[in-house]
CSV table of C-alpha atoms and ligand atoms in Angstrom, one decimal:
chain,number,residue,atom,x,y,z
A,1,UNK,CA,-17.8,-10.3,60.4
A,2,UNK,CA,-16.2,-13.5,59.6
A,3,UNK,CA,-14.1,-13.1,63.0
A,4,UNK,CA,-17.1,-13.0,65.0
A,5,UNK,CA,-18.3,-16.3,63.3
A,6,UNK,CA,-15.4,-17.9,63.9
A,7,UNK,CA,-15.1,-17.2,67.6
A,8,UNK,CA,-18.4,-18.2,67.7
A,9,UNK,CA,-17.9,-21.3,65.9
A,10,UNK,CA,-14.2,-21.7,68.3
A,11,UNK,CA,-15.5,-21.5,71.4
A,12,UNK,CA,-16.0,-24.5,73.1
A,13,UNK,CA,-17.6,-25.6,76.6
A,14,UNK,CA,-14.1,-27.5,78.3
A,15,UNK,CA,-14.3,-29.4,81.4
A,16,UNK,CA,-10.2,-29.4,81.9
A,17,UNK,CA,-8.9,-26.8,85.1
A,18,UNK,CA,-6.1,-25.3,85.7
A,19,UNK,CA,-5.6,-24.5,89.9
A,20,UNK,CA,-4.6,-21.7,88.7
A,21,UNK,CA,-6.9,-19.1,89.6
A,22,UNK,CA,-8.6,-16.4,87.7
A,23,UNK,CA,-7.3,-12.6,87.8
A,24,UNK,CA,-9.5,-10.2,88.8
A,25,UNK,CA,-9.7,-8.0,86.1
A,26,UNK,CA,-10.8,-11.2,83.8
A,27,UNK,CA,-14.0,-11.8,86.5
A,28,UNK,CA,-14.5,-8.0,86.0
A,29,UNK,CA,-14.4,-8.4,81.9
A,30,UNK,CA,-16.9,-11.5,82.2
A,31,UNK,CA,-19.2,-8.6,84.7
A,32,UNK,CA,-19.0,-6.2,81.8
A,33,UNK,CA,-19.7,-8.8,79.1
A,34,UNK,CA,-22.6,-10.1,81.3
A,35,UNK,CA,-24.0,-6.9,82.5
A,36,UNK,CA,-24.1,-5.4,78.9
A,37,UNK,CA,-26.6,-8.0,77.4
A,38,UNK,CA,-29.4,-7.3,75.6
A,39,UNK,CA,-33.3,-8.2,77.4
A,40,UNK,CA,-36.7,-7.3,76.9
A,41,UNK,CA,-37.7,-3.9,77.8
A,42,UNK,CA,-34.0,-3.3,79.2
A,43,UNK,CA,-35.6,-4.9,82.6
A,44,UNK,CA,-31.9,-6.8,83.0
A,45,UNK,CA,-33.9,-9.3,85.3
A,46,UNK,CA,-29.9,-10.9,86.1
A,47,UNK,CA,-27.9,-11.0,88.8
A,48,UNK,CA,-24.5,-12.8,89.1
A,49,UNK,CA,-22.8,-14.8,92.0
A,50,UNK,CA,-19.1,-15.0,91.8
A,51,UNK,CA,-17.8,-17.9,94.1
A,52,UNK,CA,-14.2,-16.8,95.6
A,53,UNK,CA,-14.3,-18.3,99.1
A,54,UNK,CA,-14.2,-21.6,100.6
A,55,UNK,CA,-18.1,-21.3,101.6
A,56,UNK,CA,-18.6,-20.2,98.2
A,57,UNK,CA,-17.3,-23.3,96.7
A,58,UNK,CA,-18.6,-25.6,98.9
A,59,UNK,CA,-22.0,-24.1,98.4
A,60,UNK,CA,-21.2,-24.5,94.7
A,61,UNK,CA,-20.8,-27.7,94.5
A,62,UNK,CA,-23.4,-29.2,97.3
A,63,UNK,CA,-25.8,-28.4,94.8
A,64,UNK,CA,-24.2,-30.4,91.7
A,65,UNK,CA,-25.5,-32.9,90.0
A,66,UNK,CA,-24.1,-36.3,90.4
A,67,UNK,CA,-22.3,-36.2,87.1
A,68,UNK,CA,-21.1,-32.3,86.7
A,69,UNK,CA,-20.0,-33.2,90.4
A,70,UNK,CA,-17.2,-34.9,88.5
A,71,UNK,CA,-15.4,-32.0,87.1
A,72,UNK,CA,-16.9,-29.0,88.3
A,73,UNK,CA,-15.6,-28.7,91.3
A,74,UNK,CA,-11.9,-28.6,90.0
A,75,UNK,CA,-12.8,-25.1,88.6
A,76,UNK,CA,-11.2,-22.1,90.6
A,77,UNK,CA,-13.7,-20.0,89.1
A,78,UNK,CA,-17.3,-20.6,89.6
A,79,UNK,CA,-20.5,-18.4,88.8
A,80,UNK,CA,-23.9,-18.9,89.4
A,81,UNK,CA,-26.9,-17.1,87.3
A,82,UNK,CA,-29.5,-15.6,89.3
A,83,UNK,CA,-32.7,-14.0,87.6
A,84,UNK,CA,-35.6,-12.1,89.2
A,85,UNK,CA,-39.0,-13.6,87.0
A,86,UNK,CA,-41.2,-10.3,88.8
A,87,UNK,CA,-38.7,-7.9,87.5
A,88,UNK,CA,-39.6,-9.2,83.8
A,89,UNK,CA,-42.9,-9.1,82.3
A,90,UNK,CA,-44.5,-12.6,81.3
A,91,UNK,CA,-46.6,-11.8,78.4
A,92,UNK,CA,-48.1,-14.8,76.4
A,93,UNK,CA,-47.3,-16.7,79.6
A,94,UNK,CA,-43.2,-16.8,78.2
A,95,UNK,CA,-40.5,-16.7,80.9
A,96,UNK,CA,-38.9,-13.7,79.2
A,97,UNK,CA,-36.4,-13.4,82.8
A,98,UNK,CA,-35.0,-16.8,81.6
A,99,UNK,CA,-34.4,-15.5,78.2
A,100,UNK,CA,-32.6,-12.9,79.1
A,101,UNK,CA,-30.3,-14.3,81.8
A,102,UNK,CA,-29.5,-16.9,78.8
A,103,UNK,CA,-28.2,-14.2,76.5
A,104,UNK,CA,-25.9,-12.4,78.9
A,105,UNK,CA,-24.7,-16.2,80.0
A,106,UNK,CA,-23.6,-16.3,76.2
A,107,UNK,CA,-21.9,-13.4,76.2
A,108,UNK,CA,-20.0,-14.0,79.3
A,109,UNK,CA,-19.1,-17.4,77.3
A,110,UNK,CA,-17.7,-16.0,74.1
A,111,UNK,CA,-15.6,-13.0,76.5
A,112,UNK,CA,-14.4,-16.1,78.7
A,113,UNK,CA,-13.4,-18.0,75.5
A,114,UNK,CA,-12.1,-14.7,74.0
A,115,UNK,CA,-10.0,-14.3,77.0
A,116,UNK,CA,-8.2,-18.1,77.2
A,117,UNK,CA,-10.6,-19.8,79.7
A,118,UNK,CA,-12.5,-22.3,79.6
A,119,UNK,CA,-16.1,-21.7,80.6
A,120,UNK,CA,-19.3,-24.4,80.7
A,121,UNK,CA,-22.2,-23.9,81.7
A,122,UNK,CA,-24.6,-26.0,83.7
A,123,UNK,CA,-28.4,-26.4,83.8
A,124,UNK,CA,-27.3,-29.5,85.9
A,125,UNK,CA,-27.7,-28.3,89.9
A,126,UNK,CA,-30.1,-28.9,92.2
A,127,UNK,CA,-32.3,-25.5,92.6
A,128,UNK,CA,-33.9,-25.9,95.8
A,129,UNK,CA,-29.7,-26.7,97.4
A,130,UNK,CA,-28.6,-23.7,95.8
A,131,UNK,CA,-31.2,-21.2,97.0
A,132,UNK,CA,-30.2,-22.2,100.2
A,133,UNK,CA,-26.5,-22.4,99.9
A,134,UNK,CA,-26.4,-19.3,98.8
A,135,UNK,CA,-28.7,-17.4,100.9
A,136,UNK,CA,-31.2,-16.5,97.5
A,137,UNK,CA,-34.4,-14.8,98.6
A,138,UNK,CA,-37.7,-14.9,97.0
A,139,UNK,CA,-38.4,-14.8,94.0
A,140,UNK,CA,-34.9,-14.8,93.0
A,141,UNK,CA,-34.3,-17.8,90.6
A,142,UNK,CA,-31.4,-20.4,89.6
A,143,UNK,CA,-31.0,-19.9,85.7
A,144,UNK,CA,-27.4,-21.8,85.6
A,145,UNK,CA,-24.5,-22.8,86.8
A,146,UNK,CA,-20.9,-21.8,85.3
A,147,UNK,CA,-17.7,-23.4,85.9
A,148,UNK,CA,-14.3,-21.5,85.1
A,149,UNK,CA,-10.7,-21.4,84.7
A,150,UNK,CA,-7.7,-21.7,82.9
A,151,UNK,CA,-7.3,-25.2,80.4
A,152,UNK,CA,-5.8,-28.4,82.0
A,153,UNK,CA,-4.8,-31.6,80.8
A,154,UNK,CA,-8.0,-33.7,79.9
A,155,UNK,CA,-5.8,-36.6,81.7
A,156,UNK,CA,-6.5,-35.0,85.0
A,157,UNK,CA,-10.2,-35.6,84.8
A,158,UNK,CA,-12.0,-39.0,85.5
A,159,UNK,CA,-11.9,-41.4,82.5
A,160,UNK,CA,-15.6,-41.1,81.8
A,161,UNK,CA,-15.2,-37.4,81.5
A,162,UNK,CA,-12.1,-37.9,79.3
A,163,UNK,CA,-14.2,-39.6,76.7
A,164,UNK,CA,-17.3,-36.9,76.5
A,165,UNK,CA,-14.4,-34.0,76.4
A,166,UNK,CA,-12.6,-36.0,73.0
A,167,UNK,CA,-16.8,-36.2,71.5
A,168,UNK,CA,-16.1,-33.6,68.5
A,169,UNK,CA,-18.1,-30.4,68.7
A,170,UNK,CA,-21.3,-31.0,66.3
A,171,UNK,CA,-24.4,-28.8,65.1
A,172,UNK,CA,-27.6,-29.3,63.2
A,173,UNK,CA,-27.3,-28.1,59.7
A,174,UNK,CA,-28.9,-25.0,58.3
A,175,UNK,CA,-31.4,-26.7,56.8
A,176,UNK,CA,-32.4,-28.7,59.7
A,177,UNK,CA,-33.6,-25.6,61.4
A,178,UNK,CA,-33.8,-22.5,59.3
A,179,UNK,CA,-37.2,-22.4,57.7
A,180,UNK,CA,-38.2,-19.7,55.3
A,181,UNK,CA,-41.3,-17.8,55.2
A,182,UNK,CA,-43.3,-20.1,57.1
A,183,UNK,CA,-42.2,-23.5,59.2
A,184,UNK,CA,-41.4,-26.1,56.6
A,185,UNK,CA,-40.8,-23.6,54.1
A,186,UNK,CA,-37.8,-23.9,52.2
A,187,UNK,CA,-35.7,-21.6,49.9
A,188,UNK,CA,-37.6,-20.4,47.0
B,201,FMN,C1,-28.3,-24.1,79.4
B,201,FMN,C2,-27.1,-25.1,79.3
B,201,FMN,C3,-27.0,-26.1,80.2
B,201,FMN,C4,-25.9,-27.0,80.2
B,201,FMN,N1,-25.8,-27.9,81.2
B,201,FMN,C5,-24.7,-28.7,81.3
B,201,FMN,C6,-24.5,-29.5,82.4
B,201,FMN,O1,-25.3,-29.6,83.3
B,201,FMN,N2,-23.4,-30.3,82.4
B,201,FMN,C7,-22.5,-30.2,81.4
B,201,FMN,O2,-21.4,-30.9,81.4
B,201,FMN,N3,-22.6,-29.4,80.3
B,201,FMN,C8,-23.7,-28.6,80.2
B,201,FMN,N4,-23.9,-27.7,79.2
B,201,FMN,C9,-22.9,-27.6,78.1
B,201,FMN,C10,-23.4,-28.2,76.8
B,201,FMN,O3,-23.5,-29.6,76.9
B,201,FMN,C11,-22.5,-27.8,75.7
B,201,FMN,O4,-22.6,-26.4,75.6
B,201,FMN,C12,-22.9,-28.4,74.4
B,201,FMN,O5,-22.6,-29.8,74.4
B,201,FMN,C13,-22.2,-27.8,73.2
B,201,FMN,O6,-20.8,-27.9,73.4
B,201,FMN,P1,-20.0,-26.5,73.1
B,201,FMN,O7,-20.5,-25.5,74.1
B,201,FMN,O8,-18.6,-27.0,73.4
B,201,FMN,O9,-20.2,-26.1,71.7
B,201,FMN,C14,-25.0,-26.8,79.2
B,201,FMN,C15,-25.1,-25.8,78.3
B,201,FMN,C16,-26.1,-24.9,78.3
B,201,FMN,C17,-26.2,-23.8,77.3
């Protein structure tokens, strides 16, 4: 148990790349780790796009935002995370497909990190570019972006990416968002 917590609690979103690029048995353990996610009513509403040609890339990262434009593209691995909202059922008017394309994002984190890559994710992409970059029929949906690769010096990136990868990792203490019982409620 404690292991798991502590890889959790280890992993870290990097923006440093390596050229160096991925082997293909690690893309096919980040598949497995993806593709064995939990979601509602097993519906697995995911799909994944691996980028490994040119057109790929460039696709990639024409649809970046301004500021993930400076890093990202250094990554020789990039993924994008596709979800279907009609293969998912929307009950109470939630977007369960987005849920569940989230929790097998996380697992491909932790199996990245578990691995030696780096991995970040990106909710910073324009949708409307990368549904057509990438060919994405209706009602196929962008859920996230993933950059990928092996660790590289933090002096290769731009200085204003140096300082945000130095911020130390931080997280809201328990008691800032665990409530017992009912929401406010604290321990008895
Ligand atoms: C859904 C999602 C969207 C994110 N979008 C971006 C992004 O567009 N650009 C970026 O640099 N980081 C992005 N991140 C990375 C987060 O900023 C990062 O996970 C957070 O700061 C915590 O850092 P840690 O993953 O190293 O613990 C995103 C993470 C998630 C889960």
């Amino acid at each position: 148990m404690t292991e798991v917590i502590e890889a959790l609690a280890n992993r870290r979103s990097n923006r440093g790349f390596l050229p160096r690029p991925v082997e293909r048995e690690k893309v096919d353990a980040l598949i497995e780790a993806f593709r064995w996610a939990p979601s509602a009513t097993n519906k697995q509403p995911w799909r994944l796009l691996v980028c490994d040609s040119r057109e790929g890339h460039a696709a990639f990262d024409a649809a970046l935002s301004e500021s993930n434009r400076m890093w990202a593209p250094r990554a020789p691995l990039k993924l994008v995370v596709i979800g279907n909202p009609a293969e998912q059922d929307q009950d109470f008017g939630q977007q369960r497909w987005l849920l569940d394309c989230g929790l097998a994002l996380g697992q491909l984190l932790i199996q990245a990190c578990g691995m030696g890559l780096h991995v970040r994710s990106m909710a910073g992409f324009d949708e409307v570019r990368a549904l057509q970059g990438f060919a994405i029929p209706d009602p196929y949906r962008v859920a996230a972006f993933v950059a990928c690769g092996y660790p590289g010096p933090v002096e290769d990136l731009p200085e204003a990416v140096q300082a945000k990868e130095k911020r130390p990792r931080t997280r809201k203490v328990p008691s800032e968002i665990v409530h017992w019982n009912r929401f406010g409620g604290g321990l008895s």
